[in-house]
XYZ file of N, CA and C in Angstrom:
513
model
N 42.750 132.541 20.971
C 43.919 132.474 21.787
C 45.110 132.768 20.890
N 46.014 133.624 21.347
C 47.172 133.983 20.553
C 48.211 132.875 20.563
N 49.157 132.984 19.624
C 50.207 131.970 19.492
C 51.024 131.874 20.772
N 51.305 133.008 21.383
C 52.099 133.010 22.606
C 51.355 132.300 23.734
N 50.063 132.555 23.818
C 49.263 131.896 24.852
C 49.183 130.399 24.599
N 49.041 130.036 23.337
C 48.973 128.611 22.996
C 50.274 127.916 23.332
N 51.372 128.543 23.013
C 52.683 127.977 23.335
C 52.855 127.901 24.850
N 52.456 128.956 25.534
C 52.547 128.974 26.994
C 51.733 127.860 27.633
N 50.542 127.646 27.096
C 49.689 126.574 27.611
C 50.338 125.209 27.390
N 50.884 125.004 26.212
C 51.544 123.738 25.894
C 52.771 123.521 26.778
N 53.578 124.550 26.927
C 54.776 124.444 27.768
C 54.386 124.236 29.227
N 53.391 124.978 29.693
C 52.934 124.828 31.083
C 52.371 123.447 31.351
N 51.566 122.954 30.423
C 51.003 121.613 30.570
C 52.089 120.543 30.579
N 53.080 120.735 29.719
C 54.192 119.784 29.672
C 54.975 119.811 30.973
N 55.251 120.988 31.480
C 55.997 121.123 32.743
C 55.214 120.517 33.902
N 53.912 120.771 33.931
C 53.071 120.218 34.995
C 53.034 118.691 34.921
N 52.926 118.162 33.726
C 52.919 116.715 33.549
C 54.245 116.110 33.998
N 55.356 116.723 33.624
C 56.675 116.224 34.015
C 56.828 116.271 35.536
N 56.436 117.384 36.140
C 56.522 117.521 37.596
C 55.656 116.469 38.298
N 54.447 116.280 37.788
C 53.534 115.301 38.386
C 54.111 113.892 38.311
N 54.708 113.551 37.195
C 55.314 112.229 37.047
C 56.482 112.042 38.021
N 57.315 113.056 38.153
C 58.446 112.979 39.087
C 57.936 112.832 40.526
N 56.950 113.631 40.876
C 56.403 113.596 42.235
C 55.754 112.241 42.519
N 55.019 111.716 41.557
C 54.376 110.405 41.742
C 55.428 109.328 41.985
N 56.512 109.368 41.241
C 57.588 108.396 41.433
C 58.218 108.507 42.809
N 58.447 109.744 43.261
C 59.036 109.943 44.606
C 58.078 109.477 45.695
N 56.784 109.757 45.527
C 55.800 109.338 46.531
C 55.693 107.819 46.598
N 55.737 107.168 45.440
C 55.718 105.706 45.442
C 56.962 105.163 46.128
N 58.095 105.802 45.879
C 59.324 105.356 46.532
C 59.196 105.488 48.049
N 58.631 106.587 48.531
C 58.427 106.772 49.975
C 57.528 105.678 50.544
N 56.467 105.334 49.813
C 55.553 104.291 50.268
C 56.303 102.956 50.380
N 57.093 102.626 49.370
C 57.847 101.377 49.406
C 58.892 101.395 50.528
N 59.499 102.537 50.775
C 60.469 102.651 51.875
C 59.789 102.430 53.229
N 58.567 102.975 53.393
C 57.820 102.730 54.637
C 57.528 101.238 54.794
N 57.094 100.604 53.703
C 56.825 99.169 53.760
C 58.093 98.378 54.074
N 59.216 98.810 53.519
C 60.490 98.148 53.818
C 60.832 98.310 55.294
N 60.551 99.478 55.846
C 60.788 99.702 57.278
C 59.946 98.771 58.141
N 58.694 98.585 57.740
C 57.835 97.646 58.479
C 58.379 96.222 58.379
N 58.831 95.841 57.202
C 59.387 94.491 57.027
C 60.662 94.327 57.852
N 61.498 95.376 57.929
C 62.695 95.325 58.779
C 62.297 95.127 60.240
N 61.262 95.856 60.651
C 60.788 95.723 62.037
C 60.286 94.299 62.281
N 59.545 93.747 61.330
C 59.025 92.382 61.478
C 60.172 91.370 61.550
N 61.240 91.606 60.797
C 62.397 90.706 60.841
C 63.044 90.750 62.224
N 63.209 91.941 62.750
C 63.794 92.075 64.087
C 62.887 91.445 65.137
N 61.587 91.627 64.981
C 60.630 91.046 65.923
C 60.678 89.522 65.868
N 60.759 88.964 64.675
C 60.838 87.500 64.533
C 62.087 86.966 65.218
N 63.197 87.666 65.059
C 64.447 87.248 65.700
C 64.314 87.306 67.214
N 63.765 88.385 67.733
C 63.599 88.542 69.183
C 62.660 87.479 69.739
N 61.526 87.273 69.062
C 60.585 86.238 69.513
C 61.245 84.866 69.509
N 62.056 84.604 68.484
C 62.760 83.331 68.413
C 63.711 83.147 69.583
N 64.444 84.201 69.928
C 65.378 84.124 71.060
C 64.632 83.869 72.369
N 63.523 84.568 72.559
C 62.722 84.404 73.779
C 62.151 82.985 73.855
N 61.585 82.512 72.756
C 60.981 81.177 72.744
C 62.021 80.071 72.879
N 63.196 80.297 72.319
C 64.291 79.330 72.466
C 64.694 79.218 73.943
N 64.809 80.371 74.588
C 65.169 80.381 76.021
C 64.077 79.698 76.847
N 62.816 80.007 76.527
C 61.699 79.374 77.247
C 61.708 77.853 77.061
N 62.019 77.405 75.855
C 62.073 75.967 75.597
C 63.158 75.310 76.449
N 64.307 75.950 76.549
C 65.392 75.386 77.369
C 64.991 75.359 78.847
N 64.299 76.406 79.288
C 63.829 76.423 80.679
C 62.799 75.318 80.914
N 61.910 75.125 79.946
C 60.902 74.072 80.081
C 61.572 72.699 80.127
N 62.590 72.526 79.317
C 63.322 71.260 79.315
C 63.987 71.024 80.672
N 64.567 72.064 81.228
C 65.169 71.938 82.564
C 64.108 71.556 83.591
N 62.906 72.125 83.420
C 61.800 71.784 84.324
C 61.387 70.326 84.194
N 61.335 69.838 82.970
C 60.976 68.435 82.732
C 62.030 67.516 83.356
N 63.287 67.824 83.130
C 64.365 66.999 83.685
C 64.327 67.037 85.211
N 64.078 68.208 85.753
C 63.962 68.319 87.219
C 62.817 67.488 87.755
N 61.679 67.529 87.064
C 60.515 66.728 87.497
C 60.829 65.241 87.391
N 61.544 64.849 86.340
C 61.933 63.439 86.192
C 62.835 63.012 87.353
N 63.775 63.861 87.695
C 64.717 63.531 88.787
C 63.970 63.369 90.113
N 63.031 64.291 90.361
C 62.255 64.220 91.606
C 61.435 62.930 91.627
N 60.764 62.635 90.501
C 59.928 61.446 90.426
C 60.761 60.181 90.636
N 61.913 60.128 89.980
C 62.770 58.954 90.119
C 63.335 58.851 91.540
N 63.715 59.969 92.099
C 64.291 59.966 93.449
C 63.267 59.539 94.491
N 61.996 59.959 94.312
C 60.965 59.560 95.286
C 60.669 58.071 95.202
N 61.035 57.460 94.094
C 60.844 56.019 93.935
C 62.072 55.239 94.395
N 63.062 55.978 94.903
C 64.260 55.332 95.432
C 65.276 54.967 94.374
N 65.164 55.532 93.177
C 66.093 55.223 92.094
C 67.235 56.238 92.126
N 68.448 55.777 91.904
C 69.607 56.672 91.820
C 69.506 57.410 90.487
N 69.338 58.728 90.542
C 69.094 59.544 89.341
C 70.359 59.766 88.519
N 71.512 59.374 89.051
C 72.769 59.617 88.360
C 73.338 58.363 87.701
N 72.539 57.290 87.602
C 73.035 56.038 87.043
C 72.021 55.412 86.101
N 72.529 54.632 85.173
C 71.727 53.738 84.355
C 70.637 54.389 83.532
N 69.486 53.696 83.544
C 68.374 54.113 82.687
C 67.787 55.455 83.115
N 67.833 55.774 84.404
C 67.319 57.084 84.829
C 68.176 58.207 84.243
N 69.455 57.967 84.136
C 70.344 58.949 83.517
C 70.064 59.032 82.015
N 69.773 57.890 81.390
C 69.431 57.856 79.963
C 68.143 58.635 79.677
N 67.146 58.482 80.559
C 65.876 59.203 80.393
C 66.116 60.712 80.441
N 66.925 61.151 81.365
C 67.235 62.578 81.490
C 68.020 63.084 80.283
N 68.951 62.250 79.804
C 69.735 62.639 78.627
C 68.838 62.754 77.392
N 67.899 61.810 77.262
C 66.962 61.873 76.144
C 66.113 63.145 76.210
N 65.649 63.486 77.403
C 64.843 64.705 77.571
C 65.670 65.941 77.239
N 66.920 65.941 77.667
C 67.804 67.075 77.369
C 68.039 67.186 75.869
N 68.283 66.032 75.220
C 68.518 66.016 73.777
C 67.292 66.527 73.019
N 66.123 66.005 73.334
C 64.900 66.412 72.639
C 64.561 67.876 72.920
N 64.794 68.312 74.153
C 64.549 69.715 74.483
C 65.473 70.650 73.726
N 66.747 70.260 73.595
C 67.696 71.081 72.836
C 67.346 71.072 71.357
N 66.912 69.934 70.852
C 66.477 69.852 69.458
C 65.297 70.800 69.210
N 64.347 70.841 70.137
C 63.216 71.759 70.011
C 63.684 73.216 70.052
N 64.636 73.527 70.941
C 65.150 74.896 71.048
C 65.841 75.313 69.753
N 66.624 74.407 69.185
C 67.310 74.729 67.926
C 66.328 74.855 66.764
N 65.263 74.075 66.786
C 64.223 74.195 65.751
C 63.546 75.554 65.854
N 63.276 75.990 67.078
C 62.677 77.315 67.284
C 63.599 78.397 66.731
N 64.893 78.288 67.018
C 65.864 79.267 66.521
C 65.887 79.271 64.994
N 65.917 78.093 64.402
C 65.960 77.981 62.943
C 64.706 78.561 62.298
N 63.553 78.252 62.851
C 62.303 78.783 62.298
C 62.248 80.303 62.405
N 62.722 80.844 63.522
C 62.738 82.303 63.689
C 63.688 82.940 62.682
N 64.835 82.310 62.456
C 65.797 82.842 61.480
C 65.211 82.819 60.076
N 64.499 81.758 59.739
C 63.867 81.675 58.418
C 62.786 82.744 58.266
N 62.001 82.948 59.317
C 60.957 83.977 59.264
C 61.587 85.363 59.100
N 62.643 85.628 59.874
C 63.321 86.925 59.776
C 63.916 87.120 58.390
N 64.501 86.070 57.838
C 65.080 86.151 56.504
C 64.000 86.504 55.467
N 62.843 85.892 55.592
C 61.741 86.200 54.676
C 61.360 87.675 54.728
N 61.330 88.236 55.932
C 61.004 89.659 56.055
C 62.124 90.541 55.501
N 63.377 90.115 55.667
C 64.498 90.884 55.116
C 64.454 90.887 53.589
N 64.119 89.752 53.010
C 63.978 89.675 51.548
C 62.842 90.583 51.093
N 61.751 90.574 51.842
C 60.610 91.427 51.510
C 61.019 92.903 51.582
N 61.789 93.278 52.600
C 62.249 94.665 52.729
C 63.122 95.055 51.536
N 64.006 94.151 51.139
C 64.864 94.417 49.989
C 64.019 94.581 48.722
N 63.006 93.745 48.568
C 62.109 93.851 47.424
C 61.405 95.200 47.409
N 60.915 95.636 48.566
C 60.253 96.943 48.640
C 61.215 98.068 48.250
N 62.445 97.980 48.716
C 63.411 99.035 48.395
C 63.707 99.072 46.889
N 63.828 97.906 46.285
C 64.041 97.875 44.835
C 62.834 98.415 44.086
N 61.646 98.057 44.539
C 60.434 98.583 43.904
C 60.394 100.104 44.009
N 60.801 100.627 45.163
C 60.837 102.076 45.341
C 61.827 102.740 44.404
N 62.990 102.124 44.285
C 64.013 102.657 43.377
C 63.484 102.686 41.949
N 62.841 101.589 41.536
C 62.323 101.526 40.169
C 61.134 102.459 39.971
N 60.314 102.655 40.996
C 59.188 103.589 40.884
C 59.705 105.013 40.679
N 60.762 105.355 41.414
C 61.345 106.690 41.249
C 61.919 106.845 39.843
N 62.623 105.815 39.360
C 63.185 105.867 38.012
C 62.080 105.959 36.957
N 60.985 105.244 37.196
C 59.863 105.295 36.264
C 59.270 106.702 36.227
N 59.193 107.353 37.394
C 58.701 108.731 37.432
C 59.584 109.661 36.624
N 60.895 109.474 36.734
C 61.834 110.301 35.964
C 61.662 110.043 34.468
N 61.567 108.758 34.115
C 61.409 108.426 32.690
C 60.089 108.968 32.136
N 59.026 108.897 32.924
C 57.744 109.446 32.478
C 57.822 110.964 32.340
N 58.583 111.604 33.237
C 58.753 113.052 33.133
C 59.508 113.408 31.857
N 60.562 112.657 31.573
C 61.324 112.895 30.343
C 60.430 112.673 29.134
N 59.630 111.620 29.185
C 58.702 111.331 28.084
C 57.709 112.484 27.904
N 57.235 113.055 29.015
C 56.309 114.199 28.921
C 56.988 115.392 28.268
N 58.229 115.625 28.640
C 58.967 116.768 28.079
C 59.207 116.557 26.590
N 59.618 115.352 26.238
C 59.853 115.059 24.816
C 58.552 115.156 24.034
N 57.468 114.602 24.608
C 56.166 114.684 23.935
C 55.697 116.116 23.779
N 55.870 116.917 24.819
C 55.471 118.321 24.739
C 56.298 119.076 23.721
N 57.611 118.792 23.702
C 58.484 119.439 22.713
C 58.105 119.041 21.296
N 57.779 117.756 21.119
C 57.354 117.289 19.791
C 56.070 117.969 19.362
N 55.131 118.084 20.286
C 53.856 118.757 19.956
C 54.094 120.204 19.579
N 54.998 120.848 20.294
C 55.300 122.247 20.008
C 55.930 122.383 18.623
N 56.884 121.491 18.311
C 57.525 121.549 17.002
C 56.529 121.254 15.875
N 55.673 120.254 16.091
C 54.674 119.940 15.076
C 53.697 121.092 14.891
N 53.331 121.722 15.986
C 52.414 122.862 15.888
C 53.087 124.028 15.168
N 54.363 124.219 15.435
C 55.083 125.351 14.842
C 55.378 125.114 13.365
N 55.822 123.880 13.049
C 56.283 123.632 11.687
C 55.371 122.714 10.876
N 54.246 122.354 11.455
C 53.284 121.538 10.719
C 53.575 120.055 10.880
N 52.716 119.285 10.276
C 52.888 117.843 10.347
C 51.882 117.189 11.259
N 51.171 117.947 12.066
C 50.170 117.389 12.952
C 48.813 117.966 12.625
N 47.787 117.547 13.329
C 46.445 118.064 13.041
C 46.284 119.530 13.434
N 47.154 120.016 14.319
C 47.034 121.400 14.770
C 48.311 122.147 14.406
N 48.162 123.357 14.011
C 49.313 124.215 13.762
C 49.049 125.548 14.417
N 50.112 126.278 14.623
C 49.948 127.630 15.164
C 49.716 128.542 13.975
N 48.571 129.169 13.981
C 48.212 130.004 12.836
C 48.902 131.352 12.932
N 49.007 132.008 11.793
C 49.601 133.332 11.769
C 48.735 134.327 12.527
N 47.454 134.040 12.595
C 46.534 134.938 13.286
C 46.632 134.728 14.795
N 47.349 133.677 15.223
C 47.464 133.424 16.651
C 46.596 132.241 17.030
N 47.068 131.441 17.936
C 46.315 130.291 18.429
C 46.532 129.083 17.549
N 45.908 127.999 17.960
C 46.006 126.766 17.202
C 44.933 126.753 16.132
N 45.300 126.268 14.998
C 44.319 126.144 13.920
C 44.272 124.687 13.494
N 43.077 124.186 13.292
C 42.884 122.828 12.808
C 42.415 122.945 11.376
N 43.257 122.533 10.414
C 42.884 122.710 9.003
C 41.677 121.871 8.621
N 41.332 120.861 9.418
C 40.177 120.038 9.091
C 38.865 120.705 9.444
N 38.917 121.710 10.302
C 37.695 122.395 10.722
C 37.434 123.535 9.746
N 36.296 123.497 9.147
C 35.912 124.547 8.178
C 35.217 125.667 8.934
N 35.511 126.881 8.546
C 34.885 128.020 9.209
C 33.809 128.589 8.351
């Protein structure tokens, strides 16, 4: 192999390695961005489910209070006075507490997914940067190999006859 071909092979291999590293970093970033999108969707879903369940809890509480009023009224008790009013107030209080707990739990779940999405985006950013750094490292390594081959100092040199020569190999 002639010196020009050897240099061409080294330069081509270096360029291919650099390109591959850059592409790998970009592809990893895309994967992390997709995962972040899924986490964003899960956060929105958790919020929506929380809102729906909170509303359902309030409706259920209204149903319980209504059933209490009917039961008390059929027993001839005035539903707007005394202990019957206290029972309804307690049911309303506990029902609202449950609704607020549902809201809080949904917010915490959504927050967890938002943090996960942010983590994925940072991982993607760093994967892309790592691809760039690996590409630069490939270029520097290829340039170093070329210089060592041209000016000596490594196991292989470019011989005057063309191609790489290994001085350790006896002919």
